[in-house]
Amino acid sequence: MKYNKKSVRAWKILSFALSVFLKVYWYRFRRKSESEWERFWEKTGNQFRELLFDLEGLLIKVGQLLSIREDLLPKSFTKQIQDLVDQVPAAPWEEIKKELEKEWNRPIEDILLSIEEEPVASASIGQVYKAILKDGTEAAVKVQRPAIRSIIKTDFRSLAIIFWFAGHFAPLPKGFINFNLLFKELKIVIEREVDFKKEMETSNYFRERFRSFSNLLIPRVYSEFTTSQVLVMEWVDGARITDIDFLEKYQISRKELSEHVLRVFLPQWLEAGFFHADPHAGNVRVRSDGTLILLDFGMVGEISKKDALNFQHLIQAILFKNYANAVDALRELDFLLPKSDAKHVEKLLKEVLSIDFNRFKEMDILAVKKEMNDIMRSLPIQVPTRFIFLGRSFVTIEGMLLTINPDEELIDMIKPVFMEWINKNYPNKWKLVLTWIKAQPFIQMFQSTFTSLVELPGRLLDKREEEQMRSYYFSIYENQKKQVFFLGILAALSTFFGMHVQNSYIWQVSSGVVGLSLFGYILCTWKQRKWLKRK
């Protein structure tokens, strides 16, 4: 594949971004209608898609990331890039062979008995070949594309300029998205993906983490042949998990397969540690006996202990319909927008999560989807930058499960697996039962009433003390106002007296006192009102 020169590549990226910014400001200035904005973003999405396929490299990854950010980008834009596949034309075998021999520092015949020259997969960063090692073992050899590191460096320089410009000049509410943090996280993930030694470490981490799963296969990596640009691993055969014909041919239970997928991914989303950030159907495969195969650990994210605990609280609160706790968990995770009203969010969550999906099955699916989207958009929720790749992982698995089980609701699939996970990680069943009991409406109502009765005497005392304080301070300000008022009256009388006896000294001094009294009265009134507002 022939790449453009760095300067031309950078210019294409920057000129496209600049043209989009200018058009956005022009549309805002001209106050374009909603339909005109819709057409603009649809056209821009198509142009962006063409640019991605033209330049390939890092930009394919960026496009895949942006395609799941409907919370930040117009839907008509993301719709154009939702089906992006990281599949690009293969680099010539001669170039790949040179890369292998350069990394191994010897002829490939010294390590491989044979290798197929046509790749079995060709993505933006690397290509995968089927080979046989000297000892006769079948292996998968993943090789980085020639000059990919140089291309990524050029793309990151261009993206750094675009993200800086967006952070300072994009017409978005202040603090709506941290572009600097988004760029840093994207850079960390991509740089990890182009270091195959890190991918080997991550693959070993997942093998160890899920070693107790009997029907899960994660290929072994051959460290003696792996470098930062070449990854050699065990070859495994399996069909894409979304291959329905394969599932039916071997009579694989879709329900059991879906639950198995969730058993593998739910702990990744809820527990501290790494999670697979790119689990598309090409990376999640299945064998004829139902064994799950997990591939490609180049793109991963990490969850902190604090976030993992809050995610657990959120899922538990949703399943037990404890919406107040769900709001608290969302706030701890930074999902709620600043200054959002907790009671309002709680009410909206209850509306969203109390929907009767069985009733919807008899209705127009497009109308239902629109209603759901309207409700979700009404929630004052943002996706924190640190969860972008977690969202990518969840959305990808969600689409996968709905493809396998189109008639099942996602919440119905998750609930039994989550309860199984709860029982495994929280052996104290009584604590779980108590949590469920406390979440019941009648218990919450009783608890609220009982708490109100217990706290009533204290609140009455506080109220009485508050009223006494209000009365005390109000009296102070009123007395001050009366004092300056009477002083003003006396000064006014003195002014008239001075004018009557034609004594300029008396009436001038008295006039000054009248002015001071008026100012004092206004000042006392202002202070009194300010105090009342504060209370």
Short mmCIF file of C-alpha atoms in Angstrom, two decimals:
data_model
loop_
_atom_site.label_atom_id
_atom_site.label_comp_id
_atom_site.label_asym_id
_atom_site.label_seq_id
_atom_site.Cartn_x
_atom_site.Cartn_y
_atom_site.Cartn_z
CA MET A 1 0.00 0.00 0.00
CA LYS A 2 1.36 3.39 -0.95
CA TYR A 3 1.05 6.05 1.75
CA ASN A 4 0.85 9.80 1.14
CA LYS A 5 3.67 12.01 2.25
CA LYS A 6 3.51 13.24 5.86
CA SER A 7 2.89 16.86 4.92
CA VAL A 8 0.07 15.98 2.51
CA ARG A 9 -1.48 13.64 5.08
CA ALA A 10 -1.35 16.26 7.84
CA TRP A 11 -2.77 18.90 5.49
CA LYS A 12 -5.75 16.70 4.57
CA ILE A 13 -6.56 16.08 8.23
CA LEU A 14 -6.18 19.71 9.34
CA SER A 15 -7.95 21.23 6.32
CA PHE A 16 -10.95 18.94 6.82
CA ALA A 17 -11.18 19.83 10.53
CA LEU A 18 -10.83 23.57 9.82
CA SER A 19 -13.52 23.49 7.13
CA VAL A 20 -15.93 21.75 9.55
CA PHE A 21 -15.26 24.37 12.28
CA LEU A 22 -15.83 27.27 9.86
CA LYS A 23 -19.05 25.74 8.50
CA VAL A 24 -20.38 25.15 12.04
CA TYR A 25 -19.81 28.80 12.97
CA TRP A 26 -21.33 29.96 9.68
CA TYR A 27 -24.45 27.83 10.26
CA ARG A 28 -24.76 29.17 13.80
CA PHE A 29 -24.34 32.76 12.55
CA ARG A 30 -27.00 32.26 9.86
CA ARG A 31 -29.31 30.52 12.37
CA LYS A 32 -29.90 27.54 10.10
CA SER A 33 -32.96 25.36 10.64
CA GLU A 34 -32.87 21.93 12.25
CA SER A 35 -33.37 20.18 8.89
CA GLU A 36 -30.45 22.13 7.39
CA TRP A 37 -28.23 21.12 10.33
CA GLU A 38 -29.32 17.52 9.82
CA ARG A 39 -28.27 17.59 6.16
CA PHE A 40 -25.00 19.34 7.04
CA TRP A 41 -23.96 16.72 9.61
CA GLU A 42 -24.97 13.86 7.32
CA LYS A 43 -22.82 15.29 4.51
CA THR A 44 -19.94 15.95 6.93
CA GLY A 45 -20.16 12.36 8.22
CA ASN A 46 -19.89 11.02 4.66
CA GLN A 47 -16.87 13.25 3.93
CA PHE A 48 -15.22 12.14 7.17
CA ARG A 49 -15.82 8.50 6.29
CA GLU A 50 -14.18 8.97 2.87
CA LEU A 51 -11.20 10.68 4.52
CA LEU A 52 -10.80 7.75 6.94
CA PHE A 53 -10.71 5.20 4.13
CA ASP A 54 -8.33 7.39 2.14
CA LEU A 55 -5.78 7.91 4.93
CA GLU A 56 -6.35 4.71 6.98
CA GLY A 57 -3.85 4.28 9.84
CA LEU A 58 -4.77 5.84 13.19
CA LEU A 59 -7.78 7.67 11.77
CA ILE A 60 -9.78 4.43 11.44
CA LYS A 61 -9.41 3.99 15.21
CA VAL A 62 -10.45 7.61 15.81
CA GLY A 63 -13.51 7.12 13.61
CA GLN A 64 -14.53 3.99 15.50
CA LEU A 65 -14.24 5.90 18.76
CA LEU A 66 -16.30 8.86 17.54
CA SER A 67 -18.99 6.57 16.14
CA ILE A 68 -20.16 5.61 19.65
CA ARG A 69 -20.24 9.19 21.02
CA GLU A 70 -23.89 10.07 20.26
CA ASP A 71 -23.89 11.88 23.62
CA LEU A 72 -21.43 14.42 22.17
CA LEU A 73 -21.90 14.35 18.40
CA PRO A 74 -24.96 14.73 16.16
CA LYS A 75 -26.64 11.42 15.42
CA SER A 76 -26.77 12.17 11.68
CA PHE A 77 -22.94 12.43 11.78
CA THR A 78 -22.23 9.29 13.84
CA LYS A 79 -24.70 7.27 11.75
CA GLN A 80 -22.41 7.64 8.72
CA ILE A 81 -19.42 6.06 10.50
CA GLN A 82 -21.11 3.47 12.75
CA ASP A 83 -20.26 0.49 10.54
CA LEU A 84 -16.56 1.32 10.19
CA VAL A 85 -14.52 -1.86 9.99
CA ASP A 86 -10.82 -1.86 10.74
CA GLN A 87 -10.08 -3.74 7.51
CA VAL A 88 -7.73 -2.15 4.97
CA PRO A 89 -5.83 -3.45 1.91
CA ALA A 90 -2.85 -5.61 2.83
CA ALA A 91 0.74 -4.45 2.51
CA PRO A 92 2.84 -6.46 -0.01
CA TRP A 93 4.34 -9.69 1.33
CA GLU A 94 7.86 -8.58 0.39
CA GLU A 95 7.60 -5.61 2.79
CA ILE A 96 6.15 -7.78 5.56
CA LYS A 97 8.92 -10.35 5.12
CA LYS A 98 11.53 -7.61 5.54
CA GLU A 99 9.81 -6.45 8.75
CA LEU A 100 9.87 -10.01 10.15
CA GLU A 101 13.53 -10.59 9.37
CA LYS A 102 14.48 -7.17 10.73
CA GLU A 103 12.67 -7.85 14.02
CA TRP A 104 13.95 -11.41 14.40
CA ASN A 105 17.40 -10.46 13.09
CA ARG A 106 17.54 -13.67 11.04
CA PRO A 107 15.85 -15.30 8.04
CA ILE A 108 12.25 -16.33 8.69
CA GLU A 109 13.17 -19.91 7.74
CA ASP A 110 15.18 -20.13 10.98
CA ILE A 111 11.96 -19.75 13.00
CA LEU A 112 9.11 -20.81 10.73
CA LEU A 113 8.65 -24.05 8.86
CA SER A 114 6.20 -22.29 6.57
CA ILE A 115 3.97 -19.20 6.39
CA GLU A 116 1.05 -18.31 4.12
CA GLU A 117 1.82 -15.16 2.14
CA GLU A 118 -1.82 -14.03 2.06
CA PRO A 119 -2.89 -12.53 5.42
CA VAL A 120 -5.95 -13.93 7.19
CA ALA A 121 -6.68 -10.45 8.56
CA SER A 122 -5.48 -6.98 7.58
CA ALA A 123 -6.18 -4.04 9.90
CA SER A 124 -4.94 -0.46 10.14
CA ILE A 125 -2.04 -1.26 12.48
CA GLY A 126 -1.10 -4.87 11.70
CA GLN A 127 -1.64 -7.93 9.54
CA VAL A 128 -2.09 -11.54 10.71
CA TYR A 129 -0.64 -14.57 8.92
CA LYS A 130 -1.05 -18.29 9.49
CA ALA A 131 2.28 -20.07 9.98
CA ILE A 132 3.84 -23.29 11.24
CA LEU A 133 6.70 -23.15 13.74
CA LYS A 134 9.80 -25.32 13.45
CA ASP A 135 8.32 -27.86 15.89
CA GLY A 136 5.19 -28.24 13.74
CA THR A 137 2.92 -26.05 15.93
CA GLU A 138 0.37 -23.92 14.08
CA ALA A 139 0.75 -20.25 14.95
CA ALA A 140 -0.70 -16.83 14.17
CA VAL A 141 1.93 -14.21 13.31
CA LYS A 142 0.85 -10.59 13.73
CA VAL A 143 3.12 -8.05 12.04
CA GLN A 144 2.95 -4.27 12.18
CA ARG A 145 2.51 -2.46 8.89
CA PRO A 146 5.66 -0.83 7.48
CA ALA A 147 6.07 2.80 8.59
CA ILE A 148 2.93 2.63 10.77
CA ARG A 149 4.72 4.26 13.72
CA SER A 150 5.74 7.20 11.56
CA ILE A 151 2.18 7.56 10.26
CA ILE A 152 0.75 7.47 13.80
CA LYS A 153 3.22 10.12 14.95
CA THR A 154 2.12 12.40 12.09
CA ASP A 155 -1.56 11.76 12.84
CA PHE A 156 -1.12 12.51 16.55
CA ARG A 157 0.51 15.86 15.74
CA SER A 158 -2.44 16.77 13.55
CA LEU A 159 -4.97 15.54 16.12
CA ALA A 160 -3.22 17.50 18.90
CA ILE A 161 -3.81 20.71 16.92
CA ILE A 162 -7.44 19.78 16.21
CA PHE A 163 -8.18 18.87 19.84
CA TRP A 164 -6.53 22.07 21.10
CA PHE A 165 -8.57 24.14 18.65
CA ALA A 166 -11.78 22.30 19.60
CA GLY A 167 -11.09 22.81 23.30
CA HIS A 168 -10.71 26.57 22.85
CA PHE A 169 -13.09 27.42 20.01
CA ALA A 170 -15.68 24.66 19.58
CA PRO A 171 -19.20 26.07 20.20
CA LEU A 172 -19.87 23.78 23.17
CA PRO A 173 -20.83 24.58 26.79
CA LYS A 174 -17.79 25.15 28.97
CA GLY A 175 -16.68 21.92 30.65
CA PHE A 176 -18.97 19.78 28.44
CA ILE A 177 -16.01 17.66 27.39
CA ASN A 178 -12.36 17.74 28.38
CA PHE A 179 -10.64 17.60 24.97
CA ASN A 180 -7.18 17.56 26.54
CA LEU A 181 -8.02 14.50 28.65
CA LEU A 182 -9.74 12.81 25.70
CA PHE A 183 -6.65 13.27 23.53
CA LYS A 184 -4.32 11.94 26.25
CA GLU A 185 -6.47 8.84 26.78
CA LEU A 186 -6.69 8.18 23.04
CA LYS A 187 -2.90 8.55 22.76
CA ILE A 188 -2.25 6.14 25.65
CA VAL A 189 -4.54 3.46 24.19
CA ILE A 190 -3.14 3.71 20.64
CA GLU A 191 0.49 3.77 21.82
CA ARG A 192 -0.19 0.64 23.86
CA GLU A 193 -1.76 -1.00 20.80
CA VAL A 194 1.36 -0.46 18.64
CA ASP A 195 3.61 -2.09 21.25
CA PHE A 196 3.09 -5.83 20.81
CA LYS A 197 5.06 -6.63 23.96
CA LYS A 198 2.43 -4.79 25.96
CA GLU A 199 -0.26 -6.74 24.12
CA MET A 200 1.55 -9.95 25.13
CA GLU A 201 1.56 -8.83 28.78
CA THR A 202 -2.15 -7.99 28.60
CA SER A 203 -2.97 -11.30 26.95
CA ASN A 204 -1.13 -13.14 29.74
CA TYR A 205 -3.04 -11.02 32.29
CA PHE A 206 -6.40 -12.12 30.85
CA ARG A 207 -5.30 -15.77 30.61
CA GLU A 208 -4.44 -15.70 34.30
CA ARG A 209 -7.58 -13.77 35.27
CA PHE A 210 -9.93 -16.25 33.55
CA ARG A 211 -7.94 -19.45 34.07
CA SER A 212 -10.87 -20.99 36.02
CA PHE A 213 -13.22 -20.61 33.01
CA SER A 214 -13.27 -24.09 31.46
CA ASN A 215 -15.08 -23.09 28.25
CA LEU A 216 -13.05 -19.96 27.47
CA LEU A 217 -9.93 -20.03 25.31
CA ILE A 218 -7.36 -17.23 25.19
CA PRO A 219 -4.46 -18.09 22.84
CA ARG A 220 -1.02 -18.53 24.38
CA VAL A 221 1.66 -16.06 23.27
CA TYR A 222 5.14 -17.35 22.35
CA SER A 223 7.33 -14.78 24.11
CA GLU A 224 10.57 -16.11 22.56
CA PHE A 225 9.42 -14.98 19.10
CA THR A 226 7.54 -11.81 20.14
CA THR A 227 8.98 -8.30 19.76
CA SER A 228 7.48 -4.81 19.98
CA GLN A 229 6.41 -5.12 16.30
CA VAL A 230 5.83 -8.88 15.88
CA LEU A 231 3.45 -11.00 17.95
CA VAL A 232 3.45 -14.80 17.64
CA MET A 233 0.63 -16.71 19.32
CA GLU A 234 -1.18 -20.01 19.35
CA TRP A 235 -3.43 -20.59 16.31
CA VAL A 236 -7.08 -21.20 17.17
CA ASP A 237 -10.01 -21.94 14.86
CA GLY A 238 -13.48 -20.60 15.49
CA ALA A 239 -16.41 -18.83 13.83
CA ARG A 240 -17.53 -15.30 14.51
CA ILE A 241 -19.88 -15.33 17.47
CA THR A 242 -22.55 -13.56 15.38
CA ASP A 243 -22.50 -16.30 12.71
CA ILE A 244 -26.08 -17.49 13.25
CA ASP A 245 -25.81 -20.27 10.64
CA PHE A 246 -22.81 -21.70 12.53
CA LEU A 247 -24.69 -21.56 15.84
CA GLU A 248 -27.70 -23.35 14.36
CA LYS A 249 -25.56 -25.94 12.54
CA TYR A 250 -23.87 -27.06 15.78
CA GLN A 251 -27.01 -26.50 17.90
CA ILE A 252 -25.31 -24.02 20.21
CA SER A 253 -27.78 -22.51 22.67
CA ARG A 254 -27.93 -18.77 22.04
CA LYS A 255 -29.21 -18.10 25.54
CA GLU A 256 -26.35 -20.02 27.16
CA LEU A 257 -23.82 -18.44 24.80
CA SER A 258 -25.09 -14.93 25.68
CA GLU A 259 -24.85 -15.68 29.38
CA HIS A 260 -21.33 -17.02 28.90
CA VAL A 261 -20.30 -13.81 27.10
CA LEU A 262 -21.69 -11.78 29.99
CA ARG A 263 -19.88 -13.96 32.55
CA VAL A 264 -16.64 -13.06 30.78
CA PHE A 265 -17.29 -9.34 30.28
CA LEU A 266 -19.39 -8.34 33.32
CA PRO A 267 -16.43 -8.76 35.73
CA GLN A 268 -14.30 -6.68 33.35
CA TRP A 269 -16.81 -3.81 33.59
CA LEU A 270 -17.45 -4.08 37.33
CA GLU A 271 -14.10 -5.06 38.84
CA ALA A 272 -10.89 -3.09 39.07
CA GLY A 273 -8.34 -3.94 36.39
CA PHE A 274 -8.09 -4.15 32.60
CA PHE A 275 -11.04 -4.67 30.26
CA HIS A 276 -11.16 -5.59 26.55
CA ALA A 277 -11.95 -2.33 24.73
CA ASP A 278 -12.44 -3.76 21.23
CA PRO A 279 -14.60 -6.93 21.55
CA HIS A 280 -16.13 -6.95 18.06
CA ALA A 281 -17.31 -10.21 16.46
CA GLY A 282 -13.91 -10.76 14.82
CA ASN A 283 -12.24 -10.80 18.24
CA VAL A 284 -14.93 -12.85 20.02
CA ARG A 285 -15.31 -16.26 18.39
CA VAL A 286 -16.94 -19.57 19.19
CA ARG A 287 -16.08 -23.21 18.56
CA SER A 288 -18.48 -25.97 17.57
CA ASP A 289 -18.59 -27.21 21.20
CA GLY A 290 -19.62 -23.74 22.45
CA THR A 291 -16.16 -22.76 23.72
CA LEU A 292 -15.66 -19.00 23.62
CA ILE A 293 -12.47 -17.59 22.08
CA LEU A 294 -11.17 -14.14 23.02
CA LEU A 295 -8.61 -12.53 20.70
CA ASP A 296 -6.64 -9.29 20.24
CA PHE A 297 -5.76 -7.54 23.50
CA GLY A 298 -4.12 -4.55 21.87
CA MET A 299 -6.87 -2.10 22.78
CA VAL A 300 -7.66 -2.27 26.50
CA GLY A 301 -8.82 0.14 29.18
CA GLU A 302 -8.45 0.14 32.94
CA ILE A 303 -10.94 0.67 35.79
CA SER A 304 -9.84 2.02 39.17
CA LYS A 305 -10.97 0.41 42.44
CA LYS A 306 -13.13 3.43 43.30
CA ASP A 307 -14.91 3.46 39.93
CA ALA A 308 -15.40 -0.32 40.04
CA LEU A 309 -17.12 -0.05 43.43
CA ASN A 310 -19.39 2.75 42.22
CA PHE A 311 -20.33 0.78 39.08
CA GLN A 312 -21.30 -2.14 41.28
CA HIS A 313 -23.48 0.14 43.41
CA LEU A 314 -25.09 1.58 40.26
CA ILE A 315 -26.00 -1.80 38.73
CA GLN A 316 -27.26 -3.07 42.07
CA ALA A 317 -29.38 0.07 42.57
CA ILE A 318 -30.90 -0.29 39.08
CA LEU A 319 -31.74 -3.97 39.54
CA PHE A 320 -33.31 -3.29 42.95
CA LYS A 321 -35.03 -0.14 41.62
CA ASN A 322 -33.39 2.03 44.27
CA TYR A 323 -33.28 5.17 42.15
CA ALA A 324 -31.92 7.41 44.89
CA ASN A 325 -28.86 5.17 45.25
CA ALA A 326 -28.54 5.05 41.46
CA VAL A 327 -28.36 8.86 41.34
CA ASP A 328 -25.72 8.87 44.09
CA ALA A 329 -23.64 6.34 42.14
CA LEU A 330 -23.96 8.38 38.93
CA ARG A 331 -22.78 11.48 40.77
CA GLU A 332 -19.79 9.63 42.26
CA LEU A 333 -18.87 8.43 38.77
CA ASP A 334 -19.13 12.02 37.40
CA PHE A 335 -21.93 11.06 35.00
CA LEU A 336 -24.27 13.82 36.22
CA LEU A 337 -23.90 17.30 34.80
CA PRO A 338 -22.92 20.03 37.29
CA LYS A 339 -25.82 21.58 39.22
CA SER A 340 -28.24 18.82 38.12
CA ASP A 341 -31.16 18.30 40.52
CA ALA A 342 -30.92 14.87 42.19
CA LYS A 343 -34.71 14.54 42.72
CA HIS A 344 -35.38 15.40 39.08
CA VAL A 345 -32.81 12.84 37.87
CA GLU A 346 -34.29 10.24 40.24
CA LYS A 347 -37.74 10.84 38.76
CA LEU A 348 -36.44 10.57 35.18
CA LEU A 349 -34.53 7.37 35.97
CA LYS A 350 -37.68 5.86 37.40
CA GLU A 351 -39.55 6.70 34.18
CA VAL A 352 -36.81 5.21 31.99
CA LEU A 353 -36.28 2.04 34.01
CA SER A 354 -39.96 1.35 34.73
CA ILE A 355 -40.94 1.04 31.07
CA ASP A 356 -42.98 -2.05 30.16
CA PHE A 357 -40.96 -3.48 27.27
CA ASN A 358 -43.54 -6.22 26.66
CA ARG A 359 -46.08 -3.51 25.79
CA PHE A 360 -43.61 -1.97 23.35
CA LYS A 361 -43.31 -5.21 21.36
CA GLU A 362 -46.86 -4.62 20.05
CA MET A 363 -46.08 -1.05 18.98
CA ASP A 364 -44.24 0.60 16.11
CA ILE A 365 -40.55 -0.05 16.81
CA LEU A 366 -39.50 3.31 15.30
CA ALA A 367 -41.92 5.19 17.54
CA VAL A 368 -40.66 3.26 20.56
CA LYS A 369 -37.03 3.99 19.68
CA LYS A 370 -37.79 7.71 19.30
CA GLU A 371 -39.60 7.78 22.66
CA MET A 372 -36.68 6.03 24.36
CA ASN A 373 -34.18 8.41 22.79
CA ASP A 374 -36.21 11.44 23.89
CA ILE A 375 -36.34 10.14 27.48
CA MET A 376 -32.61 9.34 27.57
CA ARG A 377 -31.69 12.75 26.14
CA SER A 378 -33.78 14.40 28.87
CA LEU A 379 -31.40 12.97 31.50
CA PRO A 380 -28.71 15.50 32.53
CA ILE A 381 -26.00 12.89 31.96
CA GLN A 382 -22.58 13.12 30.34
CA VAL A 383 -20.04 10.35 29.69
CA PRO A 384 -16.77 11.15 31.50
CA THR A 385 -13.71 10.94 29.30
CA ARG A 386 -12.19 8.11 31.32
CA PHE A 387 -15.15 5.86 30.45
CA ILE A 388 -15.14 6.33 26.68
CA PHE A 389 -13.44 3.00 25.99
CA LEU A 390 -15.55 1.25 28.61
CA GLY A 391 -18.61 2.57 26.77
CA ARG A 392 -17.18 1.26 23.52
CA SER A 393 -16.75 -2.19 25.08
CA PHE A 394 -20.28 -2.24 26.51
CA VAL A 395 -21.98 -0.96 23.33
CA THR A 396 -20.12 -3.51 21.18
CA ILE A 397 -21.14 -6.40 23.44
CA GLU A 398 -24.71 -5.08 23.61
CA GLY A 399 -24.95 -5.14 19.80
CA MET A 400 -23.42 -8.62 19.75
CA LEU A 401 -25.94 -10.01 22.27
CA LEU A 402 -28.91 -8.44 20.49
CA THR A 403 -27.71 -10.02 17.24
CA ILE A 404 -27.49 -13.44 18.88
CA ASN A 405 -30.78 -13.00 20.82
CA PRO A 406 -32.91 -10.40 19.00
CA ASP A 407 -36.05 -11.29 21.01
CA GLU A 408 -34.42 -10.92 24.44
CA GLU A 409 -34.14 -7.69 26.43
CA LEU A 410 -30.61 -6.82 27.52
CA ILE A 411 -31.68 -6.27 31.15
CA ASP A 412 -33.21 -9.77 31.20
CA MET A 413 -29.92 -11.25 30.00
CA ILE A 414 -27.79 -9.29 32.45
CA LYS A 415 -29.85 -9.80 35.63
CA PRO A 416 -29.25 -13.56 36.26
CA VAL A 417 -25.55 -13.25 35.43
CA PHE A 418 -25.24 -10.22 37.70
CA MET A 419 -26.97 -12.04 40.56
CA GLU A 420 -24.62 -14.97 40.00
CA TRP A 421 -21.68 -12.54 40.16
CA ILE A 422 -23.11 -10.98 43.33
CA ASN A 423 -23.45 -14.37 45.02
CA LYS A 424 -19.89 -15.24 44.12
CA ASN A 425 -18.36 -11.96 45.26
CA TYR A 426 -20.69 -11.25 48.19
CA PRO A 427 -21.15 -14.53 50.10
CA ASN A 428 -23.04 -12.72 52.87
CA LYS A 429 -26.55 -13.38 51.53
CA TRP A 430 -28.27 -11.61 54.44
CA LYS A 431 -26.63 -8.33 53.44
CA LEU A 432 -27.97 -8.75 49.92
CA VAL A 433 -31.47 -9.62 51.19
CA LEU A 434 -31.40 -6.58 53.48
CA THR A 435 -30.42 -4.37 50.55
CA TRP A 436 -33.33 -5.75 48.51
CA ILE A 437 -35.80 -5.24 51.39
CA LYS A 438 -34.64 -1.67 51.93
CA ALA A 439 -35.16 -0.98 48.21
CA GLN A 440 -38.87 -1.90 48.33
CA PRO A 441 -41.22 1.11 48.05
CA PHE A 442 -43.31 0.34 51.15
CA ILE A 443 -40.14 -0.08 53.28
CA GLN A 444 -38.73 3.19 51.94
CA MET A 445 -42.04 4.92 52.69
CA PHE A 446 -42.12 3.48 56.23
CA GLN A 447 -38.45 4.38 56.77
CA SER A 448 -39.07 7.91 55.54
CA THR A 449 -42.14 8.34 57.79
CA PHE A 450 -40.37 6.86 60.82
CA THR A 451 -37.31 9.04 60.26
CA SER A 452 -39.51 12.13 59.91
CA LEU A 453 -41.29 11.33 63.21
CA VAL A 454 -38.01 10.74 65.04
CA GLU A 455 -36.48 13.94 63.70
CA LEU A 456 -39.64 16.04 64.17
CA PRO A 457 -38.90 17.28 67.77
CA GLY A 458 -35.39 18.29 66.78
CA ARG A 459 -36.63 20.07 63.67
CA LEU A 460 -39.28 21.90 65.72
CA LEU A 461 -36.63 23.06 68.19
CA ASP A 462 -34.38 24.15 65.34
CA LYS A 463 -37.31 25.96 63.72
CA ARG A 464 -38.19 27.70 66.99
CA GLU A 465 -34.59 28.75 67.54
CA GLU A 466 -34.38 29.96 63.94
CA GLU A 467 -37.56 32.03 64.36
CA GLN A 468 -36.19 33.54 67.56
CA MET A 469 -32.96 34.48 65.79
CA ARG A 470 -34.90 35.95 62.87
CA SER A 471 -37.01 38.00 65.26
CA TYR A 472 -33.90 39.16 67.15
CA TYR A 473 -32.00 40.36 64.08
CA PHE A 474 -35.14 41.81 62.52
CA SER A 475 -35.67 43.88 65.70
CA ILE A 476 -32.07 45.13 65.60
CA TYR A 477 -32.41 46.38 62.02
CA GLU A 478 -35.84 47.88 62.75
CA ASN A 479 -34.47 49.78 65.78
CA GLN A 480 -31.57 51.10 63.70
CA LYS A 481 -34.01 52.28 61.04
CA LYS A 482 -36.19 53.99 63.67
CA GLN A 483 -33.17 55.73 65.19
CA VAL A 484 -31.94 57.19 61.90
CA PHE A 485 -35.52 58.06 60.95
CA PHE A 486 -36.11 60.11 64.10
CA LEU A 487 -32.65 61.63 63.78
CA GLY A 488 -33.58 62.69 60.25
CA ILE A 489 -36.87 64.23 61.44
CA LEU A 490 -35.06 66.22 64.13
CA ALA A 491 -32.42 67.33 61.63
CA ALA A 492 -35.14 68.43 59.19
CA LEU A 493 -36.83 70.49 61.92
CA SER A 494 -33.47 72.03 62.80
CA THR A 495 -32.97 72.92 59.13
CA PHE A 496 -36.31 74.78 59.00
CA PHE A 497 -35.50 76.49 62.32
CA GLY A 498 -32.08 77.65 61.02
CA MET A 499 -33.66 79.00 57.87
CA HIS A 500 -36.32 80.76 59.96
CA VAL A 501 -33.77 82.56 62.20
CA GLN A 502 -31.51 83.04 59.15
CA ASN A 503 -28.58 81.18 60.78
CA SER A 504 -26.69 79.55 57.92
CA TYR A 505 -24.51 77.45 60.23
CA ILE A 506 -27.54 75.70 61.83
CA TRP A 507 -29.44 74.90 58.61
CA GLN A 508 -26.31 73.75 56.69
CA VAL A 509 -25.23 71.35 59.46
CA SER A 510 -28.82 70.13 59.87
CA SER A 511 -29.14 69.54 56.11
CA GLY A 512 -25.97 67.43 56.21
CA VAL A 513 -27.45 65.36 59.07
CA VAL A 514 -30.66 64.90 57.05
CA GLY A 515 -28.58 63.51 54.14
CA LEU A 516 -26.63 61.21 56.43
CA SER A 517 -29.86 59.98 58.07
CA LEU A 518 -31.39 59.22 54.68
CA PHE A 519 -28.27 57.31 53.65
CA GLY A 520 -28.28 55.42 56.98
CA TYR A 521 -31.94 54.48 56.58
CA ILE A 522 -31.34 53.15 53.05
CA LEU A 523 -28.26 51.23 54.22
CA CYS A 524 -30.12 49.61 57.15
CA THR A 525 -33.03 48.64 54.88
CA TRP A 526 -30.63 47.08 52.34
CA LYS A 527 -28.79 45.11 55.05
CA GLN A 528 -32.09 43.89 56.50
CA ARG A 529 -33.35 42.64 53.13
CA LYS A 530 -30.04 40.99 52.35
CA TRP A 531 -30.11 39.17 55.69
CA LEU A 532 -33.71 38.00 55.11
CA LYS A 533 -32.79 36.62 51.66
CA ARG A 534 -29.83 34.76 53.12
CA LYS A 535 -32.00 33.13 55.78
#
